[in-house]
Amino acid sequence: MKIFNTLSRRKEEFVPLEDGKVRMYVCGPTVYNLIHIGNARPMIVFDTVRRYMEYKGYEVNYVSNFTDVDDKIIKKAIEEGVSAQEISERYIDECKKDMEGMNILPATTHPKATEEIQGMIDMIQTLIDKGYAYAAEDGTVYFRVKNFKEYGKLSHKNLDDLQSGFRALKVSGEEQKEDELDFVLWKPKKEGEPYWESPWCEGRPGWHIECSVMSKKYLGEQIDIHAGGEDLIFPHHENEIAQSECCNGKIFAKYWMHNAFLNIDNKKMSKSLGNFRTVREISQQYDLQVLRFFMLSAHYRSPLNFSADLMEASKNALERIRECAGRLQDKKQANQEPLSQEEKELLEKAGAYVTKFEEAMDDDFNTADAIAAVFELVKFSNTNVKEDSSGAFADGLLEILKKLCDVLGIITEKKEEMLDKEIEDLIEERQEARKAKNFARADEIRDELLKKGILLKDTREGVKWQRV
Ligand code: AMP
Ligand code: ZN
């Protein structure tokens, strides 16, 4: 299996640190809002990497954090007049719902920054003790970049270029830094912000330190794969390397993987341009499996453009796979006939598509080519399963199709359509739960319905529902 390593800018053979095991860390979202479809790209891509590793027989320890203390969270909390914790907990819950809709496996561990503060203080102290960090007069702690000779190795920037870039960019409030390149590990609290006690001042951690600490705690000092979107290469991942390698005296991650960005209508997707779409909005128009399929239809290192046309194409493609699976399922149940000699040979032939699929995935997770192999299998099935085919033949092909789709996280069964009566009964139960102030049950019913593709809208005329 080959992985493109941002560190070497080459595809390298994957050799795990420990036989049969993979330790993997993926930087997760900052939780101050519903996640957008850009955030969904690394989630889907690296979930697929994980699934493929598991398919190959590796035991995968997969850690992905939630950044739950940050300026944007605090700003939102102030706007709403609630605590930062209330904001982050709300959006962690919402994020988990979206993840489930996209069929993203829960991580082995989903640590939260605010629950790992002591570990961060300990690592910062070690860095100070080793001469890699210093506390300024106001209690801000900075990382001393010049003391880490390999700084810049991931982003392939050299220190001199970085230095001249920074000189032009004076940041106020950072006059106490020894050097422009130094970055914050710990900062003093501001009025109204959450804070923690520390040896330097009451305050909170800088952003980068959390990942170094959580990765070490849940995966060990050295890990196989560290991943995230390409915007994280610099400075976030570069700083993580500096912190971890200076603290532990060991190479931090062996392979660094980065997904390219998701654009929208060929423009950068951003809040300021207003062309920003949440996963939740998409879920009201499409089964989120369509979004997943769309994301995997391109190689993860190629920029991908989100458009209505491409989503429609993905919807149709997914439908073709599901129709084929449905036909195979019907055929499988239609008779108990064993395989004929000819069918046995055909099944062996179908094995070629599995090989093709694996070759594509082994080549730096080329999901676009892997999907092409799935479609060849679909075509093969449609051509070779006939009126008089045996149930065993259909079953054999269905198993292969499901196995491959499962690696991609694609569900081959059509969503079970709920009957109108069942929906209305649940809505009735929800209304009663609300009357009884049992909001937990009411929310549970709403979520249960959403999972089955039924969206509720509370209107002045009562509850309305639609299939999405
Ligand atoms: P954030 O919440 O901004 O820290 O982002 C969480 C993850 O989403 C990071 O891995 C980002 O690199 C990734 N990300 C954000 N926007 C996009 C985008 N438009 N396309 C692909 N990945 C993105
Ligand atoms: Zn990170």
Coordinates of C-alpha atoms and ligand atoms in Angstrom, one line a residue:
M1 CA 0.0 0.0 0.0
K2 CA 1.4 3.4 -1.0
I3 CA 0.6 6.7 0.7
F4 CA 1.6 10.1 -0.5
N5 CA 3.5 11.6 2.4
T6 CA 3.4 15.4 2.6
L7 CA 6.7 15.2 4.5
S8 CA 8.7 13.7 1.6
R9 CA 6.3 14.8 -1.1
R10 CA 6.4 11.3 -2.5
K11 CA 4.3 8.2 -2.5
E12 CA 5.9 5.8 0.1
E13 CA 5.2 2.2 0.9
F14 CA 3.2 2.0 4.1
V15 CA 5.0 0.2 6.8
P16 CA 3.4 0.5 10.2
L17 CA 5.4 1.1 13.4
E18 CA 4.0 -2.0 14.9
D19 CA 3.0 -5.1 12.8
G20 CA -0.7 -5.3 12.1
K21 CA -1.5 -2.0 13.9
V22 CA -2.2 1.5 12.7
R23 CA -2.2 4.5 14.9
M24 CA -3.9 7.4 13.3
Y25 CA -4.8 11.0 14.4
V26 CA -7.1 13.3 12.4
C27 CA -7.6 16.9 13.3
G28 CA -11.2 17.5 13.9
P29 CA -13.5 20.5 13.7
T30 CA -13.8 23.6 15.9
V31 CA -17.3 23.3 17.3
Y32 CA -19.1 26.6 17.1
N33 CA -21.5 26.0 14.3
L34 CA -23.0 23.2 12.2
I35 CA -20.2 21.6 10.2
H36 CA -20.0 22.6 6.5
I37 CA -19.4 20.3 3.6
G38 CA -15.7 21.4 3.5
N39 CA -15.3 20.0 7.0
A40 CA -17.0 16.8 5.8
R41 CA -14.3 16.1 3.2
P42 CA -11.5 15.1 5.6
M43 CA -14.1 13.2 7.8
I44 CA -15.2 11.1 4.8
V45 CA -11.8 10.7 3.2
F46 CA -10.0 9.6 6.4
D47 CA -12.9 7.4 7.5
T48 CA -12.4 5.6 4.2
V49 CA -8.7 5.3 4.8
R50 CA -9.5 3.7 8.1
R51 CA -12.0 1.4 6.6
Y52 CA -9.6 0.2 4.0
M53 CA -6.9 -0.4 6.6
E54 CA -9.3 -2.5 8.5
Y55 CA -10.3 -4.4 5.4
K56 CA -6.6 -5.2 4.9
G57 CA -6.6 -6.7 8.4
Y58 CA -5.0 -3.9 10.4
E59 CA -6.2 -3.0 13.9
V60 CA -6.8 0.7 13.7
N61 CA -6.7 3.0 16.6
Y62 CA -8.3 6.2 15.2
V63 CA -8.3 9.4 17.2
S64 CA -10.1 12.6 16.2
N65 CA -10.5 15.6 18.4
F66 CA -13.1 18.3 18.9
T67 CA -11.6 21.7 19.5
D68 CA -14.0 23.0 22.1
V69 CA -12.2 26.1 23.3
D70 CA -11.4 28.8 20.8
D71 CA -12.1 32.5 19.9
K72 CA -15.0 31.6 17.6
I73 CA -16.7 29.5 20.2
I74 CA -16.3 32.2 22.8
K75 CA -17.6 34.9 20.4
K76 CA -20.7 32.8 19.7
A77 CA -21.3 32.2 23.4
I78 CA -21.2 35.9 24.1
E79 CA -23.6 36.6 21.2
E80 CA -26.1 34.1 22.6
G81 CA -25.4 34.9 26.3
V82 CA -24.6 31.3 27.2
S83 CA -21.4 29.5 28.3
A84 CA -18.8 28.4 25.8
Q85 CA -19.4 24.9 27.0
E86 CA -23.0 25.0 26.1
I87 CA -22.1 26.1 22.5
S88 CA -19.4 23.4 22.1
E89 CA -21.6 20.6 23.5
R90 CA -24.5 21.6 21.3
Y91 CA -22.3 21.5 18.2
I92 CA -20.5 18.3 19.1
D93 CA -23.9 16.6 19.3
E94 CA -25.0 18.1 16.0
C95 CA -21.7 17.1 14.4
K96 CA -22.1 13.5 15.6
K97 CA -25.6 13.4 14.0
D98 CA -24.1 14.5 10.7
M99 CA -21.3 12.0 11.0
E100 CA -23.8 9.2 11.5
G101 CA -25.7 10.4 8.4
M102 CA -22.5 10.3 6.4
N103 CA -21.9 6.7 7.7
I104 CA -18.6 7.8 9.4
L105 CA -17.5 5.3 12.0
P106 CA -17.1 6.8 15.5
A107 CA -13.4 7.3 16.3
T108 CA -11.8 5.0 18.8
T109 CA -11.5 8.1 20.9
H110 CA -13.0 11.6 20.3
P111 CA -11.1 13.7 22.9
K112 CA -12.0 17.3 23.7
A113 CA -9.5 20.0 24.3
T114 CA -11.1 21.2 27.5
E115 CA -10.7 17.8 29.1
E116 CA -7.0 17.6 28.5
I117 CA -5.8 20.9 29.9
Q118 CA -3.5 19.3 32.5
G119 CA -1.7 17.3 29.9
M120 CA -1.2 20.5 27.9
I121 CA 0.3 22.3 31.0
D122 CA 2.6 19.3 31.5
M123 CA 3.8 19.3 28.0
I124 CA 4.4 23.1 28.0
Q125 CA 6.4 22.7 31.2
T126 CA 8.6 20.0 29.7
L127 CA 9.2 22.3 26.7
I128 CA 10.2 25.2 29.0
D129 CA 12.5 22.8 31.0
K130 CA 14.2 21.7 27.8
G131 CA 14.7 25.3 26.6
Y132 CA 12.2 25.1 23.8
A133 CA 9.7 27.5 25.4
Y134 CA 9.6 30.5 27.6
A135 CA 7.1 32.5 29.6
A136 CA 6.9 36.3 28.9
E137 CA 6.2 38.8 31.7
D138 CA 2.4 38.7 31.2
G139 CA 2.3 34.9 31.5
T140 CA 2.1 34.1 27.8
V141 CA 4.2 31.1 26.9
Y142 CA 5.8 31.0 23.5
F143 CA 7.5 28.2 21.6
R144 CA 11.1 29.1 20.7
V145 CA 11.1 28.1 17.0
K146 CA 14.8 28.8 16.3
N147 CA 15.8 26.0 18.7
F148 CA 14.1 23.4 16.6
K149 CA 16.4 23.1 13.6
E150 CA 13.9 21.1 11.6
Y151 CA 11.1 23.7 11.7
G152 CA 9.6 24.0 8.2
K153 CA 10.2 20.3 7.2
L154 CA 6.5 19.5 6.6
S155 CA 5.6 22.7 4.7
H156 CA 8.9 22.8 3.0
K157 CA 9.5 26.4 4.1
N158 CA 12.9 27.5 5.2
L159 CA 13.4 29.6 8.3
D160 CA 14.8 32.6 6.5
D161 CA 11.9 32.9 4.1
L162 CA 9.5 32.6 7.0
Q163 CA 11.4 35.2 9.0
S164 CA 11.2 37.8 6.2
G165 CA 7.5 37.1 5.7
F166 CA 6.8 37.7 9.4
R167 CA 8.9 40.9 9.6
A168 CA 6.4 42.6 7.3
L169 CA 3.5 41.5 9.5
K170 CA 3.8 43.0 12.9
V171 CA 1.1 41.7 15.2
S172 CA 0.2 43.9 18.1
G173 CA 0.3 42.4 21.6
E174 CA 3.1 40.1 20.6
E175 CA 5.9 42.5 21.4
Q176 CA 7.2 40.2 24.1
K177 CA 8.2 37.5 21.7
E178 CA 11.9 36.8 21.5
D179 CA 11.4 36.2 17.8
E180 CA 8.7 36.8 15.2
L181 CA 8.4 33.1 14.4
D182 CA 7.6 32.0 18.0
F183 CA 4.1 30.8 18.5
V184 CA 1.8 30.8 21.5
L185 CA 1.5 27.7 23.8
W186 CA -0.5 29.4 26.6
K187 CA -2.2 32.8 26.8
P188 CA -3.6 34.9 29.6
K189 CA -7.4 35.0 30.1
K190 CA -9.4 37.9 28.9
E191 CA -12.5 39.3 30.6
G192 CA -15.4 36.9 30.3
E193 CA -13.4 34.0 28.8
P194 CA -13.1 30.5 30.2
Y195 CA -9.7 30.0 31.9
W196 CA -7.6 27.5 33.8
E197 CA -5.0 27.8 36.5
S198 CA -1.4 27.3 35.3
P199 CA 2.1 28.0 36.6
W200 CA 2.3 31.0 34.3
C201 CA -1.1 32.7 34.6
E202 CA -4.8 32.0 34.6
G203 CA -5.5 31.5 30.9
R204 CA -6.0 29.0 28.2
P205 CA -3.9 27.0 25.7
G206 CA -3.0 28.0 22.2
W207 CA -4.6 25.9 19.5
H208 CA -1.7 23.7 18.4
I209 CA -0.7 22.2 21.7
E210 CA -3.9 20.2 22.1
C211 CA -3.2 17.8 19.2
S212 CA 0.3 17.1 20.3
V213 CA -1.0 16.2 23.8
M214 CA -4.1 14.2 22.8
S215 CA -2.2 12.3 20.1
K216 CA 0.5 11.3 22.7
K217 CA -2.0 10.4 25.4
Y218 CA -4.3 8.2 23.2
L219 CA -1.8 6.8 20.6
G220 CA 1.7 7.2 22.1
E221 CA 4.7 9.3 21.3
Q222 CA 5.0 8.0 17.8
I223 CA 2.1 7.5 15.4
D224 CA 1.7 6.1 11.9
I225 CA -0.6 8.6 10.3
H226 CA -1.5 12.2 11.1
A227 CA -4.1 13.8 8.8
G228 CA -6.2 16.8 8.1
G229 CA -7.1 19.3 5.4
E230 CA -4.2 20.9 3.5
D231 CA -4.8 24.3 5.2
L232 CA -3.5 22.7 8.3
I233 CA 0.0 21.9 6.9
F234 CA 1.2 25.4 8.0
P235 CA 1.3 26.5 10.7
H236 CA -0.8 23.9 12.6
H237 CA 0.9 20.7 11.7
E238 CA 4.3 22.3 11.5
N239 CA 3.8 23.5 15.1
E240 CA 2.5 20.2 16.2
I241 CA 5.7 18.5 14.9
A242 CA 7.9 21.1 16.7
Q243 CA 6.1 20.6 20.0
S244 CA 5.9 16.8 19.9
E245 CA 9.4 16.2 18.6
C246 CA 11.1 18.7 21.0
C247 CA 9.1 17.3 24.0
N248 CA 9.5 13.6 23.2
G249 CA 12.8 13.5 21.4
K250 CA 11.3 11.3 18.7
I251 CA 9.9 11.6 15.2
F252 CA 6.2 12.3 15.7
A253 CA 4.2 10.9 12.8
K254 CA 5.6 8.7 10.0
Y255 CA 3.1 9.6 7.3
W256 CA 1.4 13.0 6.9
M257 CA -1.8 13.0 4.8
H258 CA -3.7 16.1 3.6
N259 CA -6.9 16.4 1.6
A260 CA -7.3 19.2 -0.9
F261 CA -10.1 21.7 -0.5
L262 CA -13.7 21.5 -1.5
N263 CA -14.8 24.5 -3.6
I264 CA -18.3 25.5 -4.5
D265 CA -19.4 26.5 -8.0
N266 CA -15.6 26.7 -8.8
K267 CA -15.0 29.3 -6.1
K268 CA -13.4 29.0 -2.7
M269 CA -16.1 28.1 -0.2
S270 CA -16.1 30.6 2.6
K271 CA -18.5 32.3 5.0
S272 CA -17.6 35.8 3.7
L273 CA -18.6 34.9 0.1
G274 CA -21.8 33.5 1.5
N275 CA -21.4 30.4 -0.7
F276 CA -21.1 28.2 2.3
R277 CA -23.3 25.0 2.8
T278 CA -23.8 23.0 5.9
V279 CA -24.1 19.2 5.9
R280 CA -27.5 19.7 7.5
E281 CA -28.7 21.7 4.6
I282 CA -27.6 19.1 2.1
S283 CA -29.3 16.4 4.2
Q284 CA -32.6 18.1 3.6
Q285 CA -32.2 17.7 -0.1
Y286 CA -30.3 14.4 -0.4
D287 CA -29.6 11.2 1.4
L288 CA -26.1 12.0 3.0
Q289 CA -24.9 8.8 1.3
V290 CA -25.0 10.9 -1.9
L291 CA -22.7 13.5 -0.4
R292 CA -20.3 10.7 0.7
F293 CA -20.3 9.2 -2.8
F294 CA -19.7 12.6 -4.3
M295 CA -16.7 13.2 -2.0
L296 CA -15.2 9.8 -2.9
S297 CA -15.7 10.3 -6.7
A298 CA -12.4 12.4 -6.8
H299 CA -9.0 11.6 -5.4
Y300 CA -8.6 13.1 -2.0
R301 CA -5.6 15.2 -3.1
S302 CA -7.4 16.8 -6.0
P303 CA -9.5 19.9 -5.4
L304 CA -13.2 19.0 -5.8
N305 CA -15.9 21.3 -6.9
F306 CA -19.4 21.1 -5.3
S307 CA -22.2 21.7 -7.7
A308 CA -25.8 20.7 -8.2
D309 CA -25.0 18.8 -11.4
L310 CA -22.3 16.7 -9.7
M311 CA -24.6 15.9 -6.8
E312 CA -27.3 14.8 -9.2
A313 CA -24.7 12.6 -11.1
S314 CA -23.7 11.1 -7.7
K315 CA -27.3 10.5 -6.8
N316 CA -27.9 8.6 -10.1
A317 CA -24.6 6.6 -9.8
L318 CA -25.5 5.6 -6.3
E319 CA -29.0 4.6 -7.5
R320 CA -27.4 2.3 -10.1
I321 CA -25.4 0.5 -7.5
R322 CA -28.4 0.1 -5.2
E323 CA -30.6 -1.1 -8.1
C324 CA -28.0 -3.8 -8.9
A325 CA -27.8 -4.8 -5.3
G326 CA -31.6 -5.0 -5.0
R327 CA -31.8 -7.2 -8.1
L328 CA -29.1 -9.5 -6.8
Q329 CA -30.9 -9.7 -3.4
D330 CA -34.2 -10.6 -5.1
K331 CA -32.5 -13.2 -7.3
K332 CA -30.7 -14.7 -4.2
Q333 CA -34.1 -15.2 -2.6
A334 CA -35.8 -16.5 -5.7
N335 CA -34.2 -19.9 -5.7
Q336 CA -31.9 -22.2 -3.7
E337 CA -30.1 -23.5 -6.8
P338 CA -26.4 -24.1 -6.3
L339 CA -23.7 -22.7 -8.6
S340 CA -23.4 -24.2 -12.1
Q341 CA -20.0 -24.8 -13.5
E342 CA -20.3 -21.8 -15.8
E343 CA -21.4 -19.6 -12.9
K344 CA -18.4 -20.8 -10.8
E345 CA -16.1 -19.6 -13.5
L346 CA -17.9 -16.3 -13.8
L347 CA -17.6 -15.7 -10.1
E348 CA -13.9 -16.3 -10.3
K349 CA -13.8 -13.8 -13.2
A350 CA -15.6 -11.3 -11.0
G351 CA -12.7 -11.5 -8.6
A352 CA -10.7 -9.4 -11.1
Y353 CA -12.8 -6.4 -10.0
V354 CA -11.8 -6.9 -6.4
T355 CA -8.2 -6.9 -7.5
K356 CA -8.7 -3.7 -9.5
F357 CA -10.4 -2.1 -6.5
E358 CA -7.6 -3.0 -4.2
E359 CA -4.9 -1.9 -6.7
A360 CA -6.7 1.5 -6.8
M361 CA -6.9 1.8 -3.1
D362 CA -3.3 0.6 -2.6
D363 CA -2.3 3.5 -4.8
D364 CA -2.7 6.3 -2.3
F365 CA -6.4 5.6 -1.8
N366 CA -7.5 6.3 -5.3
T367 CA -11.3 6.1 -4.6
A368 CA -12.2 7.5 -8.0
D369 CA -10.6 4.4 -9.7
A370 CA -12.0 2.1 -6.9
I371 CA -15.5 3.4 -7.7
A372 CA -14.8 2.7 -11.4
A373 CA -14.0 -0.9 -10.5
V374 CA -17.3 -1.1 -8.5
F375 CA -19.2 0.0 -11.6
E376 CA -17.4 -2.6 -13.7
L377 CA -18.7 -5.2 -11.3
V378 CA -22.2 -3.7 -11.5
K379 CA -22.1 -4.0 -15.3
F380 CA -20.8 -7.5 -15.1
S381 CA -23.6 -8.5 -12.7
N382 CA -26.3 -6.9 -14.8
T383 CA -25.0 -8.7 -17.9
N384 CA -24.5 -12.1 -16.3
V385 CA -27.4 -12.6 -13.9
K386 CA -30.2 -13.9 -16.0
E387 CA -33.7 -15.3 -15.6
D388 CA -32.3 -18.8 -15.0
S389 CA -29.3 -17.9 -12.8
S390 CA -28.9 -19.6 -9.5
G391 CA -29.6 -17.9 -6.1
A392 CA -26.0 -18.9 -5.1
F393 CA -24.6 -17.0 -8.1
A394 CA -26.5 -13.8 -7.2
D395 CA -25.4 -14.2 -3.6
G396 CA -21.8 -14.6 -4.6
L397 CA -21.9 -11.4 -6.6
L398 CA -23.8 -9.5 -3.9
E399 CA -21.3 -10.4 -1.3
I400 CA -18.5 -9.0 -3.5
L401 CA -20.4 -5.8 -4.2
K402 CA -21.3 -5.3 -0.5
K403 CA -17.7 -5.9 0.6
L404 CA -16.3 -3.2 -1.8
C405 CA -19.1 -0.7 -1.0
D406 CA -18.5 -1.2 2.7
V407 CA -14.9 -0.1 2.3
L408 CA -16.2 3.1 0.8
G409 CA -18.8 3.4 3.5
I410 CA -21.6 3.1 0.9
I411 CA -24.7 1.4 2.0
T412 CA -26.2 -0.8 -0.8
E413 CA -29.6 -1.2 0.7
K414 CA -32.3 1.4 -0.1
K415 CA -33.6 3.3 2.8
E416 CA -36.6 1.6 4.1
E417 CA -39.6 3.8 3.3
M418 CA -41.7 4.5 6.3
L419 CA -45.4 4.4 5.9
D420 CA -47.4 7.6 6.4
K421 CA -49.3 6.0 9.2
E422 CA -46.0 5.1 11.1
I423 CA -44.8 8.7 10.7
E424 CA -48.0 10.2 11.9
D425 CA -48.1 7.9 14.9
L426 CA -44.6 9.0 15.9
I427 CA -45.4 12.7 15.4
E428 CA -48.4 12.2 17.7
E429 CA -46.2 10.6 20.3
R430 CA -43.8 13.5 20.0
Q431 CA -46.5 16.0 20.5
E432 CA -47.6 14.2 23.7
A433 CA -44.0 14.0 24.9
R434 CA -43.7 17.7 24.4
K435 CA -46.9 18.4 26.3
A436 CA -45.5 16.3 29.2
K437 CA -42.3 18.4 28.9
N438 CA -40.3 15.2 28.0
F439 CA -38.2 17.1 25.5
A440 CA -35.5 14.4 25.4
R441 CA -38.0 11.9 24.0
A442 CA -39.5 14.5 21.7
D443 CA -36.0 15.3 20.3
E444 CA -35.3 11.6 20.0
I445 CA -38.3 11.1 17.9
R446 CA -37.4 14.0 15.6
D447 CA -33.9 12.6 15.2
E448 CA -35.2 9.1 14.6
L449 CA -37.4 10.4 11.8
L450 CA -34.7 12.4 10.3
K451 CA -32.5 9.3 10.1
K452 CA -35.3 7.6 8.2
G453 CA -35.4 10.6 5.8
I454 CA -38.4 12.4 7.4
L455 CA -37.9 16.1 8.2
L456 CA -40.3 17.7 10.6
K457 CA -41.2 21.4 10.6
D458 CA -43.0 23.0 13.4
T459 CA -45.3 25.6 11.9
R460 CA -48.1 27.8 13.2
E461 CA -50.6 25.4 11.7
G462 CA -49.0 22.4 13.4
V463 CA -46.3 19.9 12.6
K464 CA -45.6 19.4 8.9
W465 CA -43.4 16.7 7.5
Q466 CA -41.7 15.9 4.3
R467 CA -39.5 13.1 2.9
V468 CA -36.0 14.2 2.2
Ligands
AMP1 P1 -11.8 23.7 11.2 O1 -13.1 23.5 11.9 O2 -11.8 24.9 10.4 O3 -10.6 23.5 12.1 O4 -11.7 22.5 10.1 C1 -11.8 21.2 10.4 C2 -11.2 20.4 9.2 O5 -11.9 20.7 8.0 C3 -9.8 20.6 8.9 O6 -9.1 19.4 8.6 C4 -9.8 21.5 7.7 O7 -8.6 21.5 7.0 C5 -11.0 21.0 7.0 N1 -11.6 21.9 6.0 C6 -12.1 23.1 6.3 N2 -12.6 23.7 5.1 C7 -12.4 22.8 4.1 C8 -12.7 22.8 2.7 N3 -13.4 23.8 2.1 N4 -12.3 21.7 2.0 C9 -11.7 20.7 2.6 N5 -11.4 20.6 3.9 C10 -11.7 21.7 4.7
ZN2 ZN -4.6 19.3 15.1

